[in-house]
CSV table of C-alpha atoms in Angstrom, one decimal:
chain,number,residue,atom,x,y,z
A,148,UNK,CA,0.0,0.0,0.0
A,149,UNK,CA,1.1,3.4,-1.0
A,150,UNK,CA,1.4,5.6,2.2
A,151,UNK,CA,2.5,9.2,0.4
A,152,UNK,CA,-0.5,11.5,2.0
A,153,UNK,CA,-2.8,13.2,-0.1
A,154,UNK,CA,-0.4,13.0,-3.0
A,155,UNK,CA,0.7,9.4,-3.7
A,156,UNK,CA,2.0,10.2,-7.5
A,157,UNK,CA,4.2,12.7,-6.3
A,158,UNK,CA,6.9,13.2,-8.7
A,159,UNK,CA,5.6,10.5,-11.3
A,160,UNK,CA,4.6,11.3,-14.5
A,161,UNK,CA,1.5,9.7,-16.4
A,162,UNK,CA,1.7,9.6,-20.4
A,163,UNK,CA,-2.5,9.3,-20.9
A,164,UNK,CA,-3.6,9.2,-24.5
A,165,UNK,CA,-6.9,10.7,-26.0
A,166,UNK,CA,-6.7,12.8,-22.8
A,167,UNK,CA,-8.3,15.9,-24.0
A,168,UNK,CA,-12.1,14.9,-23.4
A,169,UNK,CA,-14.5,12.6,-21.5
A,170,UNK,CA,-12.7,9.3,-20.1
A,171,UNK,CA,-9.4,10.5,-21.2
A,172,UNK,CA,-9.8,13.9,-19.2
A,173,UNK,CA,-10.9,12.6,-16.2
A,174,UNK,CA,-7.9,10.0,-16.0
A,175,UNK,CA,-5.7,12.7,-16.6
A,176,UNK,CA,-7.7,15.2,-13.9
A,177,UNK,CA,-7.4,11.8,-11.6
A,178,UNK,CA,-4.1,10.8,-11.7
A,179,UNK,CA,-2.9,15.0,-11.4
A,180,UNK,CA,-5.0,15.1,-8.2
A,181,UNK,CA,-3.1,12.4,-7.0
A,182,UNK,CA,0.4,14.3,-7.6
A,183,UNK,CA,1.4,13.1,-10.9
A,184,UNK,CA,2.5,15.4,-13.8
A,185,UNK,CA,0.3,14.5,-16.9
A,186,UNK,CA,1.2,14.4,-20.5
A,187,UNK,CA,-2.2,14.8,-21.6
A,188,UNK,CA,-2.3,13.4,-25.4
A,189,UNK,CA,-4.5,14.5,-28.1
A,190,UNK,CA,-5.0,14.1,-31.9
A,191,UNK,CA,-7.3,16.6,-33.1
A,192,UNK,CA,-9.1,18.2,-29.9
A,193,UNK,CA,-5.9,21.0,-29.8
A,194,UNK,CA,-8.5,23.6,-27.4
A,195,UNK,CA,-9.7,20.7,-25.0
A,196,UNK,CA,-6.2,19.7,-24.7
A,197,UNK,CA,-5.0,22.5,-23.8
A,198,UNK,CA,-7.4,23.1,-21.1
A,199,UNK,CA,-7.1,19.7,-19.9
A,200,UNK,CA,-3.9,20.3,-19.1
A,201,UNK,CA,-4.4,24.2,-17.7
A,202,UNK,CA,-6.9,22.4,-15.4
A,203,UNK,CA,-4.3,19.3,-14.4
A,204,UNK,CA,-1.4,21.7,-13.6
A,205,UNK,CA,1.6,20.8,-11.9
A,206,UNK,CA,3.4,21.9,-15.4
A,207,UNK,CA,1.1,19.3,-17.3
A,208,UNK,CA,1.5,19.8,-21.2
A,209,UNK,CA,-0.4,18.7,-24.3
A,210,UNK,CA,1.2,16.8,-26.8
A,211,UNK,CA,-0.3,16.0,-30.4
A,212,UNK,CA,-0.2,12.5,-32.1
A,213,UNK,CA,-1.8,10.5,-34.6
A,214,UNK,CA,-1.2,7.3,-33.4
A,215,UNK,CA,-1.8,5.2,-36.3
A,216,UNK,CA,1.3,6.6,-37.3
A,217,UNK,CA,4.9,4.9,-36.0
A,218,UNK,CA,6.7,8.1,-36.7
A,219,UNK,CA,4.2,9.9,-34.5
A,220,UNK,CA,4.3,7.8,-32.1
A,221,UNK,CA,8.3,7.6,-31.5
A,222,UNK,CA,7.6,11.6,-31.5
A,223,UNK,CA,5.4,11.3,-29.3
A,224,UNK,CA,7.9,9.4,-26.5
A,225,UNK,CA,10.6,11.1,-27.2
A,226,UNK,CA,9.0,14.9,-26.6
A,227,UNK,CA,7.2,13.8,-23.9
A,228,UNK,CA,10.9,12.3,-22.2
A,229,UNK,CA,12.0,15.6,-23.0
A,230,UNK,CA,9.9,17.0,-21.4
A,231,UNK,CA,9.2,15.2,-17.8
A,232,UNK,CA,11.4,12.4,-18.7
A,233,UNK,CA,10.0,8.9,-19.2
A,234,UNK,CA,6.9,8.2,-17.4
A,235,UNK,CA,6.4,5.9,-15.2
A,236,UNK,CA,2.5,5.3,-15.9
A,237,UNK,CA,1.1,4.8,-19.7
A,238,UNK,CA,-2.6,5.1,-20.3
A,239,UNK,CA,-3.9,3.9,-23.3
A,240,UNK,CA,-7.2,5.3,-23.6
A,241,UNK,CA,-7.2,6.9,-27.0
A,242,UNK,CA,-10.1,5.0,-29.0
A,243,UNK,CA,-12.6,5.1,-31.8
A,244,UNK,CA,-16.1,4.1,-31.1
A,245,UNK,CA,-19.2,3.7,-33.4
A,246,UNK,CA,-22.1,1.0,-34.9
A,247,UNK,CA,-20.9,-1.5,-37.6
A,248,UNK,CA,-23.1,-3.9,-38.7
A,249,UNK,CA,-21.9,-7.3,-40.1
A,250,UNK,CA,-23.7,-6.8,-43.4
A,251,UNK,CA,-22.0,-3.0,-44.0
A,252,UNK,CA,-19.1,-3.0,-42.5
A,253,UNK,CA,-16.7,-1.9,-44.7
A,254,UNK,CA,-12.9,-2.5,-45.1
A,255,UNK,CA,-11.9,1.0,-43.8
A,256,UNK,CA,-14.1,1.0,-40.7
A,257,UNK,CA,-12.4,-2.5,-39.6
A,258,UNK,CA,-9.2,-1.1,-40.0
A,259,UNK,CA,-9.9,2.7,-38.7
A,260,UNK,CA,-10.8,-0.1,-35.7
A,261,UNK,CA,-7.9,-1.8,-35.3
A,262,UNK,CA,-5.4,0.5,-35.8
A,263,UNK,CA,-6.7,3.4,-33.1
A,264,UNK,CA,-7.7,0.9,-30.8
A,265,UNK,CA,-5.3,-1.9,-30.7
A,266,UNK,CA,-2.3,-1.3,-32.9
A,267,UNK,CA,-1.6,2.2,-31.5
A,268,UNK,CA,-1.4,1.1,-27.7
A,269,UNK,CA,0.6,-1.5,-29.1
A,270,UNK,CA,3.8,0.1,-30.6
A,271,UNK,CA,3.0,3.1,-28.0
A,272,UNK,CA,3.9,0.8,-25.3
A,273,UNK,CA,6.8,-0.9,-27.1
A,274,UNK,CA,7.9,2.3,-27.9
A,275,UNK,CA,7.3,3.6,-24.3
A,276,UNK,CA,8.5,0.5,-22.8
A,277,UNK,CA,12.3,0.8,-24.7
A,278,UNK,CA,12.9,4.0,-22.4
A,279,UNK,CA,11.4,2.8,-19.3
A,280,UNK,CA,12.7,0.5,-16.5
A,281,UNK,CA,9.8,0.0,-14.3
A,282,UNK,CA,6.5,1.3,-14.5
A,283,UNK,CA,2.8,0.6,-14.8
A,284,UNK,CA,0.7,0.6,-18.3
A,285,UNK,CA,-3.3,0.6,-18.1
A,286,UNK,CA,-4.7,-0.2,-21.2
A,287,UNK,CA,-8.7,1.3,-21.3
A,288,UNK,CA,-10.2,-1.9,-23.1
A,289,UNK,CA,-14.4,-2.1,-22.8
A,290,UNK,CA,-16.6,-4.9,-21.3
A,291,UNK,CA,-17.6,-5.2,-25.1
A,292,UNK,CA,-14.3,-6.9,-25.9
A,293,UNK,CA,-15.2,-9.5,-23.6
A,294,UNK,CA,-19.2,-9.7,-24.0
A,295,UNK,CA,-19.3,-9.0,-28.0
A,296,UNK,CA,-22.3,-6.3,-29.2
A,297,UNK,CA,-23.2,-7.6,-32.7
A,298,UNK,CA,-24.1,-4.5,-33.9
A,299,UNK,CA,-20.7,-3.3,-33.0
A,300,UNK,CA,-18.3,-6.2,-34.2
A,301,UNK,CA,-15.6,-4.5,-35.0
A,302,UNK,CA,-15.2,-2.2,-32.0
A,303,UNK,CA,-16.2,-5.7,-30.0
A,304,UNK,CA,-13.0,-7.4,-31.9
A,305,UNK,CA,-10.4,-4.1,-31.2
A,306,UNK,CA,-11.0,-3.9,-27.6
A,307,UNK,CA,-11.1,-8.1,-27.8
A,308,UNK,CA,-7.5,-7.6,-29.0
A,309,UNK,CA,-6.4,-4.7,-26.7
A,310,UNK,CA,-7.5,-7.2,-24.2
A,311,UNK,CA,-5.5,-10.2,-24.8
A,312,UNK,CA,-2.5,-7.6,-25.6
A,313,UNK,CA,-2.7,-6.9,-21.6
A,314,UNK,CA,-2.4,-10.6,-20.8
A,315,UNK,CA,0.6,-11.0,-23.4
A,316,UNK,CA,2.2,-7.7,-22.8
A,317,UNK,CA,2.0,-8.6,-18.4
A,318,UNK,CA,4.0,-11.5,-18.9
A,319,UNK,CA,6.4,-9.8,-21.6
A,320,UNK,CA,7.2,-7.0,-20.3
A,321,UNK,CA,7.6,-8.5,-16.0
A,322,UNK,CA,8.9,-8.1,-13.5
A,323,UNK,CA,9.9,-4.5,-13.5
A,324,UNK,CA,6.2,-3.2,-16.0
A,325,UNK,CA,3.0,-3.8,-14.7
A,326,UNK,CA,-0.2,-3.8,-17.5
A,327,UNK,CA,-3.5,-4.2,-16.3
A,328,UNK,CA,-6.6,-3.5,-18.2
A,329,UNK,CA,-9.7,-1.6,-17.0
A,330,UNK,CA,-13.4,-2.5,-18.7
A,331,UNK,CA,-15.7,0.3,-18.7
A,332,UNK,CA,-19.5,-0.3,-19.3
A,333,UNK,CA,-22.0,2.1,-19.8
A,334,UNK,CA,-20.3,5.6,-18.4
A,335,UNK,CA,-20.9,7.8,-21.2
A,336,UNK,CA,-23.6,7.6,-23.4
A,337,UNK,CA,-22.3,8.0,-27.3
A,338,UNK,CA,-23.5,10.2,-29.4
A,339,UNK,CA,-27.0,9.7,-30.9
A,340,UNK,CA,-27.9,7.2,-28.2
A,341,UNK,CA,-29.8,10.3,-25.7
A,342,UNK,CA,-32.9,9.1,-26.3
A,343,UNK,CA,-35.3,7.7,-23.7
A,344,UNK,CA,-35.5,4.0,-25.0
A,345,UNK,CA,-31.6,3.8,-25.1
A,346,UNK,CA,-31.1,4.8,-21.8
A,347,UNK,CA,-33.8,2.5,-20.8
A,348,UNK,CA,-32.0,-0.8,-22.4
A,349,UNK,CA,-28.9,0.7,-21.3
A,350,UNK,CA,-29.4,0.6,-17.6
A,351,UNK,CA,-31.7,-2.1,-17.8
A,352,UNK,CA,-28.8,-4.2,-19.0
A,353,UNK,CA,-26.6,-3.1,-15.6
A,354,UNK,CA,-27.0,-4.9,-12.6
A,355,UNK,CA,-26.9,-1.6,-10.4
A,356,UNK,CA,-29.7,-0.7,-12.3
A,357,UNK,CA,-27.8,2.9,-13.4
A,358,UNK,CA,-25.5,4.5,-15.7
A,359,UNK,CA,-21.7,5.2,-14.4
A,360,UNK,CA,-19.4,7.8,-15.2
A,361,UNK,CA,-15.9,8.7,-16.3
A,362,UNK,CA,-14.6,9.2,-13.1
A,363,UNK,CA,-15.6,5.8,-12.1
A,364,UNK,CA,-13.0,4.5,-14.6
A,365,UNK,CA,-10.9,7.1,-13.8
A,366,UNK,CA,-10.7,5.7,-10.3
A,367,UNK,CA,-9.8,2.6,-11.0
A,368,UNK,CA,-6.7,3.9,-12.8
A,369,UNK,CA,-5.4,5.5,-9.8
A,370,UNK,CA,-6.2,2.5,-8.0
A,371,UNK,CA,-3.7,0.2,-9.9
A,372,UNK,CA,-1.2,3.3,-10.0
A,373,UNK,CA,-1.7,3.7,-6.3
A,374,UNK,CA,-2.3,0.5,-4.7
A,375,UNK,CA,-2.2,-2.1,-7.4
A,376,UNK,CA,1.4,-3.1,-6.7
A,377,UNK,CA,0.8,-6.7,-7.0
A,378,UNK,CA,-1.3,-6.9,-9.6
A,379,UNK,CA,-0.7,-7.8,-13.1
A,380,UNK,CA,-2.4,-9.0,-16.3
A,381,UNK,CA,-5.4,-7.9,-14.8
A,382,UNK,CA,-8.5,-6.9,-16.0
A,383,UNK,CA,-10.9,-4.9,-14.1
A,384,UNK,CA,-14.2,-4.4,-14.8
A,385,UNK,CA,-16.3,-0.8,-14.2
A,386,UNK,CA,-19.4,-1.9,-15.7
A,387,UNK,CA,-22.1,-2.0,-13.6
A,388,UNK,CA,-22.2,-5.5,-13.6
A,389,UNK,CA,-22.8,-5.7,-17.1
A,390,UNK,CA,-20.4,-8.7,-17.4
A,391,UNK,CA,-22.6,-10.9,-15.7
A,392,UNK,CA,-25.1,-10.7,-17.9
A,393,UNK,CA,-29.1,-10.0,-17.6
């Protein structure tokens, strides 16, 4: 157990990707609270960056990446170790999310897919991992790569393969780097899905019957940073329940 006051991430720095709004700006607002320096990422969202990282303080900065790109990403490592150095904590939470039917689905989507949400955390943390002797990655999978939604197959089959990347990246990459996984359920409605009936099946299929919220996930990132020191290859639902089914 981590016994450093108020402040238990003083003087560690957390690398967390797609940073700049919802999940990804309340990890980052999380993880400053609890004393770390932030490199908050972003790829397009410069303004929210920005103030994400205004709002983190503690010198937090915003860095841009498109990480579907291996240049960008080896950019991405090496500003942010000139920055703060390397960081000891690597979020992974940048992702793409969005419908695609079996019958439509079209050979772009599946890729857009796989590279945002499993190739990019991939080479980010080999990249990350090169500079860094000890140190913690979360990867921000989704209850949906382990409980498939058919209407959402290959989103389902990303996070599926950001998923088994924690369990083969945990025993790579041991003793000295932790990677644990976090599963979100429903904690932010996406867009389009506001309407009453969608809420309705939404928190219907929970089993405490509500909808969470980002700084539920949030919380369980500082958890594994904070406390989590024997735990590895983990993967930790914040779902509601939703795994076990309706």
């Amino acid at each position: 157990m981590n016994c450093n006051g108020d402040e238990p991430l003083h003087g560690r720095t957390a690398l967390v990707t797609g940073a700049a709004v919802r999940v990804g700006r309340a990890i980052a607002l999380e993880l400053a609270g609890a004393g770390a320096r932030v490199a908050v990422h972003y790829r397009s969202s410069a303004v929210a960056a920005e103030r994400t990282a205004a709002e983190c303080g503690r010198g937090a900065k915003a860095f841009r990446a498109d990480l579907r790109s291996l240049d960008e990403i080896d950019a991405l490592v090496s500003d942010v170790k000139e920055r703060f150095g390397t960081p000891s904590i690597l979020v992974n939470n940048a992702a793409v999310f969005g419908r695609t039917p079996f019958e439509t689905t079209t050979e772009e989507e599946w890729d857009r897919f796989m590279e945002v949400n499993a190739r990019g955390p991939f080479f980010l943390t080999r990249a990350w991992a090169a500079t860094a002797t000890e140190g913690l990655v979360v990867n921000i999978a989704d209850s949906a790569g382990v409980t498939i939604l058919p209407g959402y197959l290959a989103y389902s089959a990303s996070k599926a393969a950001l998923v088994a990347l924690t369990r083969g990246l945990a025993k790579v990459l041991a003793p000295s780097i932790r990677v644990n996984a976090v599963l979100p359920g429903p904690v932010l409605l996406a867009e389009g899905e506001e309407d009453r009936k969608t809420v309705e099946e939404t928190i219907r299929r929970t089993v405490l019957g509500r909808i969470g919220t980002p700084r539920d996930v949030a919380r369980a990132v500082r958890y594994l940073a904070v406390e989590g020191d024997y735990i590895t290859g983990a993967l930790l639902p914040v779902d509601g329940g939703r795994l076990l089914g309706g």
